PDB file of C-alpha atoms in Angstrom:
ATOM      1  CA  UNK A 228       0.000   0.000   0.000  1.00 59.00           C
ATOM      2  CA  UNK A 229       2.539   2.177   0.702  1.00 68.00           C
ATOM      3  CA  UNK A 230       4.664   1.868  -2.718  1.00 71.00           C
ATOM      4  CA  UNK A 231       1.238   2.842  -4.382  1.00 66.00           C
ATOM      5  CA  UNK A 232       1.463   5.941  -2.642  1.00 66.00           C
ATOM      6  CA  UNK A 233       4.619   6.475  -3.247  1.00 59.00           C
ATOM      7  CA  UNK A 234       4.321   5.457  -7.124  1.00 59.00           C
ATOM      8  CA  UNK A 235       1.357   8.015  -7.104  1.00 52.00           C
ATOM      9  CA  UNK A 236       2.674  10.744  -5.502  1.00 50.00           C
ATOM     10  CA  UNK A 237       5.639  10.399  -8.197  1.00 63.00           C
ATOM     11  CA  UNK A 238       3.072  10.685 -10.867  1.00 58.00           C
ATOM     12  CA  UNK A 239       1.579  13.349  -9.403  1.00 44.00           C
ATOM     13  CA  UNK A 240       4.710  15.375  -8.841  1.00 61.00           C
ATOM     14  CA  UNK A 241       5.890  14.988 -12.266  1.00 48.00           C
ATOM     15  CA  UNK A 242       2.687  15.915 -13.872  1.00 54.00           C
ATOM     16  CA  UNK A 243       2.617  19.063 -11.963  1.00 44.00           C
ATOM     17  CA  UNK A 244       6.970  19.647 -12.784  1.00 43.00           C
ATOM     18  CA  UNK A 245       6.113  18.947 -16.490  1.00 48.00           C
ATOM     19  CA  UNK A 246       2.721  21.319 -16.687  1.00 38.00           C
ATOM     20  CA  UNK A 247       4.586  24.047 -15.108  1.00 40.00           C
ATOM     21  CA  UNK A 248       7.508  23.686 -17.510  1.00 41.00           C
ATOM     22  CA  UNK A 249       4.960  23.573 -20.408  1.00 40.00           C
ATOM     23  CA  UNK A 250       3.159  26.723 -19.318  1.00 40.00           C
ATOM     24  CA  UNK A 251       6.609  28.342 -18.259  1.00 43.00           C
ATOM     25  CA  UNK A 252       7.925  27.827 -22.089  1.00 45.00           C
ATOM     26  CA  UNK A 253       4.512  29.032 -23.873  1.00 39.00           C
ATOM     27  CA  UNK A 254       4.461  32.151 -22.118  1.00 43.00           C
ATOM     28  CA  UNK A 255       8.221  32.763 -22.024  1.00 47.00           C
ATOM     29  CA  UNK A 256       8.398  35.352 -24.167  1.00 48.00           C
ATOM     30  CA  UNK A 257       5.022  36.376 -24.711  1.00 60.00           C
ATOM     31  CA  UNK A 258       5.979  39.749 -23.190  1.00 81.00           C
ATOM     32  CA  UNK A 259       8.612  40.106 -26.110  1.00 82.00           C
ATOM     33  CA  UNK A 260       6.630  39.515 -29.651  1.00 85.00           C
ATOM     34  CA  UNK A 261       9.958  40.663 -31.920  1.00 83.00           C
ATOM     35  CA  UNK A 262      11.732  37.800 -30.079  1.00 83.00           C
ATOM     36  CA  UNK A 263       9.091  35.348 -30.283  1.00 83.00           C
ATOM     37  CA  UNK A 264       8.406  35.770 -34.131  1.00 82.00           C
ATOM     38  CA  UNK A 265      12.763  35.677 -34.237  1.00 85.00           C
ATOM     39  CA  UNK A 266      13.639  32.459 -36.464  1.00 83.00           C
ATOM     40  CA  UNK A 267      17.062  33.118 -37.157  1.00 83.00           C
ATOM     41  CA  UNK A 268      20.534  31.952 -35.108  1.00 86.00           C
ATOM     42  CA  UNK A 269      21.608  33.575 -31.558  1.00 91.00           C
ATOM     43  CA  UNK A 270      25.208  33.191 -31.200  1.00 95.00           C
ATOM     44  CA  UNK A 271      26.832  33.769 -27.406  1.00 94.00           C
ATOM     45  CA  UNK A 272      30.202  34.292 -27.728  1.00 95.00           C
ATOM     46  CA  UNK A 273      31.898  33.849 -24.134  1.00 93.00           C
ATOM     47  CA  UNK A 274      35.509  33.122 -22.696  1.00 88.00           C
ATOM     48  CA  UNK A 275      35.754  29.387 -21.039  1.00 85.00           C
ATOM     49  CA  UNK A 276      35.829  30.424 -17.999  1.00 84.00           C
ATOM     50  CA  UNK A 277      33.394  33.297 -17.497  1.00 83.00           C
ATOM     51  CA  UNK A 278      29.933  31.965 -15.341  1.00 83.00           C
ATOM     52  CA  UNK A 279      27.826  34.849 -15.283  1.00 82.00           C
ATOM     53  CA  UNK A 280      28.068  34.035 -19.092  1.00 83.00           C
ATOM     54  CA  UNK A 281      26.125  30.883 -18.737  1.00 86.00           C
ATOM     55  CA  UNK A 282      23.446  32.695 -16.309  1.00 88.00           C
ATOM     56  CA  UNK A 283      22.757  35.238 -19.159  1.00 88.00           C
ATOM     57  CA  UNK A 284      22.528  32.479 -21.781  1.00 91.00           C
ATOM     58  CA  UNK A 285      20.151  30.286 -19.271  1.00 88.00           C
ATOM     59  CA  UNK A 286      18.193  33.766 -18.998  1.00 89.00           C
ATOM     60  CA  UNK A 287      17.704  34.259 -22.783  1.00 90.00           C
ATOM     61  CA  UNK A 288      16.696  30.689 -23.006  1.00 89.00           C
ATOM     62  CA  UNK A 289      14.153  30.739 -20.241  1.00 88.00           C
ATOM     63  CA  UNK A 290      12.539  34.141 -19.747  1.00 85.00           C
ATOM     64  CA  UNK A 291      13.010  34.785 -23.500  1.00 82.00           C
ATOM     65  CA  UNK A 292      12.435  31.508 -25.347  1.00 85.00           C
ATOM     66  CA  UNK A 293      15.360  32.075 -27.861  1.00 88.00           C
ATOM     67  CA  UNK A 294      17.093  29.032 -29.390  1.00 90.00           C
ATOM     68  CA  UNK A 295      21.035  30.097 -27.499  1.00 93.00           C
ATOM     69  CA  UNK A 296      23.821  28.456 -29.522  1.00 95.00           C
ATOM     70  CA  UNK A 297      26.854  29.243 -26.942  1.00 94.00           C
ATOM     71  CA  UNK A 298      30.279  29.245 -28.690  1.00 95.00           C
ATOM     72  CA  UNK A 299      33.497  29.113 -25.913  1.00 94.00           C
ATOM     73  CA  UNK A 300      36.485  31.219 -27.375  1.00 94.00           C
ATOM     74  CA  UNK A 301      40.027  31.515 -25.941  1.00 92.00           C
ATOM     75  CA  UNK A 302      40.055  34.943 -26.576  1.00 92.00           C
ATOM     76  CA  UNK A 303      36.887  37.299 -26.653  1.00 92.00           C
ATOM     77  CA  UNK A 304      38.674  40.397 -27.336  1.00 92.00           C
ATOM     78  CA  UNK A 305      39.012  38.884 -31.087  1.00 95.00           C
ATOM     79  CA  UNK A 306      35.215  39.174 -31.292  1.00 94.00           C
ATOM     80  CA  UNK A 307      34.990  41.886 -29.701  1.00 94.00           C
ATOM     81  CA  UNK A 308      37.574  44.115 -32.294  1.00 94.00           C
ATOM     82  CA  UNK A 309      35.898  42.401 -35.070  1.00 95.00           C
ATOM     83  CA  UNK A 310      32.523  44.352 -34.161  1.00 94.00           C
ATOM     84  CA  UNK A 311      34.567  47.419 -33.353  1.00 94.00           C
ATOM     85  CA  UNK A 312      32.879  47.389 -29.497  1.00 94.00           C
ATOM     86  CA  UNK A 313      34.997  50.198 -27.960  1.00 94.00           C
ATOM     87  CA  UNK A 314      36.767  48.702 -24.688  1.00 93.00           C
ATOM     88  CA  UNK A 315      35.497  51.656 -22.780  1.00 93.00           C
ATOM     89  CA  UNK A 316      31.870  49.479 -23.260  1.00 93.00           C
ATOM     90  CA  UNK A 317      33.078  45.844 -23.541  1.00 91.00           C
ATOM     91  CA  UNK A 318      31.232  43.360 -21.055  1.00 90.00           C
ATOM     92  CA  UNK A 319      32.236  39.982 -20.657  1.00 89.00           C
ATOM     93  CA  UNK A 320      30.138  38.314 -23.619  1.00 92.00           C
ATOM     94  CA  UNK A 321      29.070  39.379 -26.820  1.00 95.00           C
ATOM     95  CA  UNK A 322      25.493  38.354 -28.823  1.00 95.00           C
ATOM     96  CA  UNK A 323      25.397  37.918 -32.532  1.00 96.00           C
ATOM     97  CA  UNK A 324      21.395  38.075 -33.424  1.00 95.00           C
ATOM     98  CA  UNK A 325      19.640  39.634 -36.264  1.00 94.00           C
ATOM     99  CA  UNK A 326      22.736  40.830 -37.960  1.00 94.00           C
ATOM    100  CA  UNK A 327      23.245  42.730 -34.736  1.00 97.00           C
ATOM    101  CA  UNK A 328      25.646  42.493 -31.404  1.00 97.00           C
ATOM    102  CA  UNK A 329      24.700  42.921 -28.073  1.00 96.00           C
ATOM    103  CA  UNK A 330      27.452  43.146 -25.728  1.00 95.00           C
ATOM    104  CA  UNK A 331      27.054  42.545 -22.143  1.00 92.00           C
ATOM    105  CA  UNK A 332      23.974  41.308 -19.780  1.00 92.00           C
ATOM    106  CA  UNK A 333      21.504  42.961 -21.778  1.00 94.00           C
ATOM    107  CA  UNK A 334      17.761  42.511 -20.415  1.00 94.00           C
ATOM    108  CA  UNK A 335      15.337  41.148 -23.016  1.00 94.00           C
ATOM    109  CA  UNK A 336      13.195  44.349 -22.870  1.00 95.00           C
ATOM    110  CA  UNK A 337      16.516  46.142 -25.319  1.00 96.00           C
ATOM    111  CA  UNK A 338      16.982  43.304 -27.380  1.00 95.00           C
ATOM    112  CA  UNK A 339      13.153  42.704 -28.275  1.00 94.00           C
ATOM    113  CA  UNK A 340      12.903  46.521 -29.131  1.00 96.00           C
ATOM    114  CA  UNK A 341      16.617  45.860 -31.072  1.00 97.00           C
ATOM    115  CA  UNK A 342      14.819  43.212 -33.043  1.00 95.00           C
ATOM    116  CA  UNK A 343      11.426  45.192 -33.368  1.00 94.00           C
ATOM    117  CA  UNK A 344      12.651  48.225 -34.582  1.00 96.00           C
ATOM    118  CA  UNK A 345      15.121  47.023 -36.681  1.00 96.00           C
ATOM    119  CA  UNK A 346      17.717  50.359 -36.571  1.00 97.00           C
ATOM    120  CA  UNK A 347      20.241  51.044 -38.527  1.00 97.00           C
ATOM    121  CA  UNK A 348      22.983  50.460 -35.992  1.00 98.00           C
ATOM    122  CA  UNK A 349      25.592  47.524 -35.365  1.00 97.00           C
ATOM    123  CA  UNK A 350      24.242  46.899 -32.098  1.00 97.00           C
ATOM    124  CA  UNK A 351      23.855  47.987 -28.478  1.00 98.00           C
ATOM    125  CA  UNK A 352      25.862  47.602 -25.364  1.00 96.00           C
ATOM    126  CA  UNK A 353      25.469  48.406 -21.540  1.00 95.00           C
ATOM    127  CA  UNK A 354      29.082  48.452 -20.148  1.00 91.00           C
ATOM    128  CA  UNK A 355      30.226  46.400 -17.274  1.00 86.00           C
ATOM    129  CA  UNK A 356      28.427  44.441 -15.387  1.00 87.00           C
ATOM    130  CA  UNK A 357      25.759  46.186 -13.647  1.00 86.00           C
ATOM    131  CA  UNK A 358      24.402  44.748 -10.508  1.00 87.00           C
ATOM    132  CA  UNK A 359      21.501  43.034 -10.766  1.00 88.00           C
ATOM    133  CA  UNK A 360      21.638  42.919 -14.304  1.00 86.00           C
ATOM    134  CA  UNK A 361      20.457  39.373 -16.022  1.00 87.00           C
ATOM    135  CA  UNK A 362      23.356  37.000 -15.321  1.00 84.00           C
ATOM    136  CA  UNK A 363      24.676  38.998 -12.668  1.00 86.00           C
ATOM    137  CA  UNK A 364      24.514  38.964  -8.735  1.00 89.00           C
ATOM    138  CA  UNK A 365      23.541  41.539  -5.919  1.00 89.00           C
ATOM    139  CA  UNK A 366      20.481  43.928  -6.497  1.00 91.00           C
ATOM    140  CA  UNK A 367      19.797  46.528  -9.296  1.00 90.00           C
ATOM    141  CA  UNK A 368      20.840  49.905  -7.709  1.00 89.00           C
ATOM    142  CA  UNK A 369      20.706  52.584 -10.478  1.00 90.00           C
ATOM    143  CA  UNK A 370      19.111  52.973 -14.158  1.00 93.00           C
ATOM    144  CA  UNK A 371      20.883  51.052 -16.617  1.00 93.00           C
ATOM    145  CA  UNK A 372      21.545  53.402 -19.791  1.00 95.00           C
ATOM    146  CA  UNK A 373      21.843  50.956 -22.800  1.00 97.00           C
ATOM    147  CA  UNK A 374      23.411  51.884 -25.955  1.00 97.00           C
ATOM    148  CA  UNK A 375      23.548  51.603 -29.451  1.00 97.00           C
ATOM    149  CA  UNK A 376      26.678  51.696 -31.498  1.00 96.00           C
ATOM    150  CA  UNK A 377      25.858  53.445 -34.946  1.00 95.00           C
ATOM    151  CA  UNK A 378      27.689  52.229 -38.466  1.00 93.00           C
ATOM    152  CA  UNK A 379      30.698  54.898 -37.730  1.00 93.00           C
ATOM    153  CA  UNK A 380      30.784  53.944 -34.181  1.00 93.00           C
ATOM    154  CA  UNK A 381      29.154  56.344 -32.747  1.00 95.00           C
ATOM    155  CA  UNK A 382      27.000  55.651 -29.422  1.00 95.00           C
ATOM    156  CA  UNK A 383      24.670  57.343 -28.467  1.00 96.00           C
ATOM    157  CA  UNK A 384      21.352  56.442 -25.990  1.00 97.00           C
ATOM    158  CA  UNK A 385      19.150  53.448 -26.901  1.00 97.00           C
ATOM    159  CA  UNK A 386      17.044  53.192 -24.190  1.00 96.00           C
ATOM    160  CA  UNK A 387      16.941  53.142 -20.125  1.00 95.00           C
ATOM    161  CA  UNK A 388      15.731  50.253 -17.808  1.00 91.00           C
TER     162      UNK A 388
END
């Protein structure tokens, strides 16, 4: 009698883990249409050692719904010069999606409005890496100012979160 429990209280348990995963991945990104309507590749360019990397990627993944194909380099700064991100704004990953970068722990608010408005910029960056930001520890404390990086690599404001 008491294995049937157990055997249903398994079943039970993993119907519930499995339903909320299933809700949890339809309404991902339902917050972010540009993203969800996004076909094309993501690529996450990160160092091998860097961790808060993999928390970002896990956060575009999960709150976003995006298809993350992570590619480990020896040295990031080669990806970094061949976008021309100025080192005054480099973070410790860099995004390749839609034609455009995104450098640093971007929250999925910029990039969905990146991918819905569709500027004509190479891509946006917030420097560092800002407490609380996605992927990183510790609480957010100020405004993050997120930038874009025009075709002569000029920044200028993109948005504020």
């Amino acid at each position: 009698m008491k294995i049937k429990k157990l055997y249903f209280g398994i079943i039970v348990i993993s119907i519930a883990v499995i339903s909320l995963v299933y809700i949890i991945s339809i309404s991902a990104n339902e917050n972010y249409p540009a993203l969800q309507n996004y076909n094309g590749q993501i690529d996450f360019y990160k160092s091998l050692s860097c961790g808060c990397c993999d928390v970002h990627a896990s956060y575009l993944r999960n709150s976003g719904g995006l298809d993350v194909n992570i590619i480990e380099v020896e040295d990031i700064s080669k990806i970094k010069s061949q976008y021309n991100i100025p080192k005054s704004f480099e973070s410790c990953h860099t995004v390749i999606i839609g034609g455009y970068f995104v450098e640093g722990h971007i929250p999925l608010e910029a990039i969905n409005k990146l991918i819905a408005d569709k500027p004509d910029i190479n891509g946006i960056l917030l420097p560092g890496m800002p407490s609380g930001s996605p992927g990183m520890p510790g609480r957010k404390n100020s405004e993050w100012i997120i930038y874009s990086m025009s075709k002569d690599s000029t920044t200028n404001e993109f948005m504020r979160i």
